[in-house]
């Protein structure tokens, strides 16, 4: 079973992602960007769903750090900030795709399946 690291500090947002993914993927949670960087190294996920705004370290910085070691690991930005500049910043940091909150199950699964199929 493919493993997805969900970097999300908000419990209700994590529960939603867990509900969407739990039947098809093994879920690992990171509660902030620093935790996401550490778990990317320790847990070797197949894909990361990265919240962009988290305490301790944000998703942009975490993505850049993960990219140094894992340049091909699919990372999807997940954020309430859905402006074009937010999308551009996430993609420039190394995210492969961008999902705006509130995330729908269909959009989330389509993005994940597309990236894991390409891997």
PDB file of C-alpha atoms in Angstrom:
ATOM      1  CA  UNK A   1       0.000   0.000   0.000  1.00  0.00           C
ATOM      2  CA  UNK A   2       1.312   3.455  -0.932  1.00  0.00           C
ATOM      3  CA  UNK A   3       2.157   5.761   1.964  1.00  0.00           C
ATOM      4  CA  UNK A   4       1.097   9.407   2.103  1.00  0.00           C
ATOM      5  CA  UNK A   5       2.561  11.918   4.525  1.00  0.00           C
ATOM      6  CA  UNK A   6      -0.090  14.495   5.427  1.00  0.00           C
ATOM      7  CA  UNK A   7       1.556  17.636   6.808  1.00  0.00           C
ATOM      8  CA  UNK A   8      -1.359  19.411   8.498  1.00  0.00           C
ATOM      9  CA  UNK A   9      -1.482  21.213  11.844  1.00  0.00           C
ATOM     10  CA  UNK A  10      -5.278  21.559  11.995  1.00  0.00           C
ATOM     11  CA  UNK A  11      -7.003  18.473  13.425  1.00  0.00           C
ATOM     12  CA  UNK A  12     -10.244  18.873  11.481  1.00  0.00           C
ATOM     13  CA  UNK A  13      -8.382  19.322   8.188  1.00  0.00           C
ATOM     14  CA  UNK A  14      -6.281  16.242   8.952  1.00  0.00           C
ATOM     15  CA  UNK A  15      -9.396  14.209   9.796  1.00  0.00           C
ATOM     16  CA  UNK A  16     -10.914  15.177   6.448  1.00  0.00           C
ATOM     17  CA  UNK A  17      -7.765  14.129   4.559  1.00  0.00           C
ATOM     18  CA  UNK A  18      -7.580  10.904   6.559  1.00  0.00           C
ATOM     19  CA  UNK A  19     -11.225  10.141   5.729  1.00  0.00           C
ATOM     20  CA  UNK A  20     -10.599  10.731   2.005  1.00  0.00           C
ATOM     21  CA  UNK A  21      -7.425   8.621   1.888  1.00  0.00           C
ATOM     22  CA  UNK A  22      -7.636   5.882   4.523  1.00  0.00           C
ATOM     23  CA  UNK A  23      -9.206   3.206   2.322  1.00  0.00           C
ATOM     24  CA  UNK A  24      -6.523   3.424  -0.363  1.00  0.00           C
ATOM     25  CA  UNK A  25      -3.368   4.649   1.364  1.00  0.00           C
ATOM     26  CA  UNK A  26      -1.382   4.325   4.555  1.00  0.00           C
ATOM     27  CA  UNK A  27      -1.434   7.742   6.280  1.00  0.00           C
ATOM     28  CA  UNK A  28       1.417   9.326   8.220  1.00  0.00           C
ATOM     29  CA  UNK A  29       0.814  12.677   9.929  1.00  0.00           C
ATOM     30  CA  UNK A  30       3.202  15.568  10.424  1.00  0.00           C
ATOM     31  CA  UNK A  31       1.969  18.453  12.575  1.00  0.00           C
ATOM     32  CA  UNK A  32       4.260  21.149  11.148  1.00  0.00           C
ATOM     33  CA  UNK A  33       6.860  21.682   8.444  1.00  0.00           C
ATOM     34  CA  UNK A  34       9.800  20.650  10.616  1.00  0.00           C
ATOM     35  CA  UNK A  35       8.004  17.425  11.497  1.00  0.00           C
ATOM     36  CA  UNK A  36       7.260  16.879   7.781  1.00  0.00           C
ATOM     37  CA  UNK A  37      10.947  17.179   6.853  1.00  0.00           C
ATOM     38  CA  UNK A  38      11.899  14.689   9.578  1.00  0.00           C
ATOM     39  CA  UNK A  39       9.148  12.217   8.675  1.00  0.00           C
ATOM     40  CA  UNK A  40       9.961  12.423   4.972  1.00  0.00           C
ATOM     41  CA  UNK A  41      13.421  11.104   5.870  1.00  0.00           C
ATOM     42  CA  UNK A  42      12.330   8.529   8.459  1.00  0.00           C
ATOM     43  CA  UNK A  43       9.122   7.209   6.891  1.00  0.00           C
ATOM     44  CA  UNK A  44       9.927   7.368   3.139  1.00  0.00           C
ATOM     45  CA  UNK A  45       6.403   8.260   1.961  1.00  0.00           C
ATOM     46  CA  UNK A  46       5.356   7.847  -1.671  1.00  0.00           C
ATOM     47  CA  UNK A  47       3.760  11.314  -1.703  1.00  0.00           C
ATOM     48  CA  UNK A  48       3.328  14.333   0.589  1.00  0.00           C
ATOM     49  CA  UNK A  49       0.253  16.523   1.042  1.00  0.00           C
ATOM     50  CA  UNK A  50       1.803  19.729   2.373  1.00  0.00           C
ATOM     51  CA  UNK A  51      -0.198  22.419   4.125  1.00  0.00           C
ATOM     52  CA  UNK A  52       1.452  25.725   3.298  1.00  0.00           C
ATOM     53  CA  UNK A  53       0.712  27.589   6.526  1.00  0.00           C
ATOM     54  CA  UNK A  54       1.874  25.719   9.635  1.00  0.00           C
ATOM     55  CA  UNK A  55       3.608  26.645  12.883  1.00  0.00           C
ATOM     56  CA  UNK A  56       7.359  26.115  13.483  1.00  0.00           C
ATOM     57  CA  UNK A  57       8.096  25.821   9.740  1.00  0.00           C
ATOM     58  CA  UNK A  58       5.756  26.536   6.839  1.00  0.00           C
ATOM     59  CA  UNK A  59       5.133  24.332   3.844  1.00  0.00           C
ATOM     60  CA  UNK A  60       7.221  26.387   1.415  1.00  0.00           C
ATOM     61  CA  UNK A  61      10.373  26.063   3.535  1.00  0.00           C
ATOM     62  CA  UNK A  62       9.665  22.400   4.304  1.00  0.00           C
ATOM     63  CA  UNK A  63       9.182  21.627   0.601  1.00  0.00           C
ATOM     64  CA  UNK A  64      12.483  23.297  -0.286  1.00  0.00           C
ATOM     65  CA  UNK A  65      14.324  21.276   2.371  1.00  0.00           C
ATOM     66  CA  UNK A  66      12.712  17.994   1.294  1.00  0.00           C
ATOM     67  CA  UNK A  67      13.581  18.716  -2.353  1.00  0.00           C
ATOM     68  CA  UNK A  68      17.314  18.799  -1.486  1.00  0.00           C
ATOM     69  CA  UNK A  69      17.253  15.110  -0.517  1.00  0.00           C
ATOM     70  CA  UNK A  70      14.218  13.877  -2.457  1.00  0.00           C
ATOM     71  CA  UNK A  71      14.007  15.771  -5.763  1.00  0.00           C
ATOM     72  CA  UNK A  72      11.479  13.342  -7.275  1.00  0.00           C
ATOM     73  CA  UNK A  73       9.125  12.825  -4.308  1.00  0.00           C
ATOM     74  CA  UNK A  74       5.654  14.100  -5.318  1.00  0.00           C
ATOM     75  CA  UNK A  75       4.487  16.981  -3.109  1.00  0.00           C
ATOM     76  CA  UNK A  76       1.045  18.543  -3.353  1.00  0.00           C
ATOM     77  CA  UNK A  77       0.515  21.973  -1.800  1.00  0.00           C
ATOM     78  CA  UNK A  78      -2.724  22.217   0.169  1.00  0.00           C
ATOM     79  CA  UNK A  79      -3.708  25.707   1.258  1.00  0.00           C
ATOM     80  CA  UNK A  80      -6.572  28.050   2.044  1.00  0.00           C
ATOM     81  CA  UNK A  81      -4.617  30.753   0.201  1.00  0.00           C
ATOM     82  CA  UNK A  82      -5.759  30.180  -3.368  1.00  0.00           C
ATOM     83  CA  UNK A  83      -4.355  33.249  -5.098  1.00  0.00           C
ATOM     84  CA  UNK A  84      -2.262  32.797  -8.244  1.00  0.00           C
ATOM     85  CA  UNK A  85       0.775  34.097  -6.317  1.00  0.00           C
ATOM     86  CA  UNK A  86       0.298  31.362  -3.685  1.00  0.00           C
ATOM     87  CA  UNK A  87       0.121  28.723  -6.409  1.00  0.00           C
ATOM     88  CA  UNK A  88       3.226  30.153  -8.080  1.00  0.00           C
ATOM     89  CA  UNK A  89       5.175  30.263  -4.792  1.00  0.00           C
ATOM     90  CA  UNK A  90       4.276  26.641  -4.029  1.00  0.00           C
ATOM     91  CA  UNK A  91       5.275  25.448  -7.489  1.00  0.00           C
ATOM     92  CA  UNK A  92       8.533  27.431  -7.395  1.00  0.00           C
ATOM     93  CA  UNK A  93       9.368  25.832  -4.024  1.00  0.00           C
ATOM     94  CA  UNK A  94       9.062  22.416  -5.655  1.00  0.00           C
ATOM     95  CA  UNK A  95       5.443  21.339  -5.272  1.00  0.00           C
ATOM     96  CA  UNK A  96       4.117  19.233  -8.141  1.00  0.00           C
ATOM     97  CA  UNK A  97       0.501  20.299  -7.762  1.00  0.00           C
ATOM     98  CA  UNK A  98      -1.716  22.678  -5.790  1.00  0.00           C
ATOM     99  CA  UNK A  99      -5.059  22.060  -4.048  1.00  0.00           C
ATOM    100  CA  UNK A 100      -7.127  24.865  -2.554  1.00  0.00           C
ATOM    101  CA  UNK A 101      -9.043  24.311   0.675  1.00  0.00           C
ATOM    102  CA  UNK A 102     -11.684  23.199   1.176  1.00  0.00           C
ATOM    103  CA  UNK A 103     -10.341  20.139  -0.628  1.00  0.00           C
ATOM    104  CA  UNK A 104     -12.819  17.864  -2.356  1.00  0.00           C
ATOM    105  CA  UNK A 105     -12.272  14.116  -2.334  1.00  0.00           C
ATOM    106  CA  UNK A 106     -12.454  13.962  -6.132  1.00  0.00           C
ATOM    107  CA  UNK A 107      -9.829  16.672  -6.697  1.00  0.00           C
ATOM    108  CA  UNK A 108      -7.531  15.252  -4.020  1.00  0.00           C
ATOM    109  CA  UNK A 109      -7.668  11.674  -5.307  1.00  0.00           C
ATOM    110  CA  UNK A 110      -7.279  12.777  -8.937  1.00  0.00           C
ATOM    111  CA  UNK A 111      -4.125  14.744  -8.114  1.00  0.00           C
ATOM    112  CA  UNK A 112      -2.636  11.950  -5.990  1.00  0.00           C
ATOM    113  CA  UNK A 113      -3.410   9.207  -8.482  1.00  0.00           C
ATOM    114  CA  UNK A 114      -1.990  11.278 -11.344  1.00  0.00           C
ATOM    115  CA  UNK A 115       1.282  11.893  -9.523  1.00  0.00           C
ATOM    116  CA  UNK A 116       1.672   8.342  -8.203  1.00  0.00           C
ATOM    117  CA  UNK A 117       0.863   6.889 -11.618  1.00  0.00           C
ATOM    118  CA  UNK A 118       3.577   9.075 -13.189  1.00  0.00           C
ATOM    119  CA  UNK A 119       6.141   8.033 -10.556  1.00  0.00           C
TER     120      UNK A 119
END
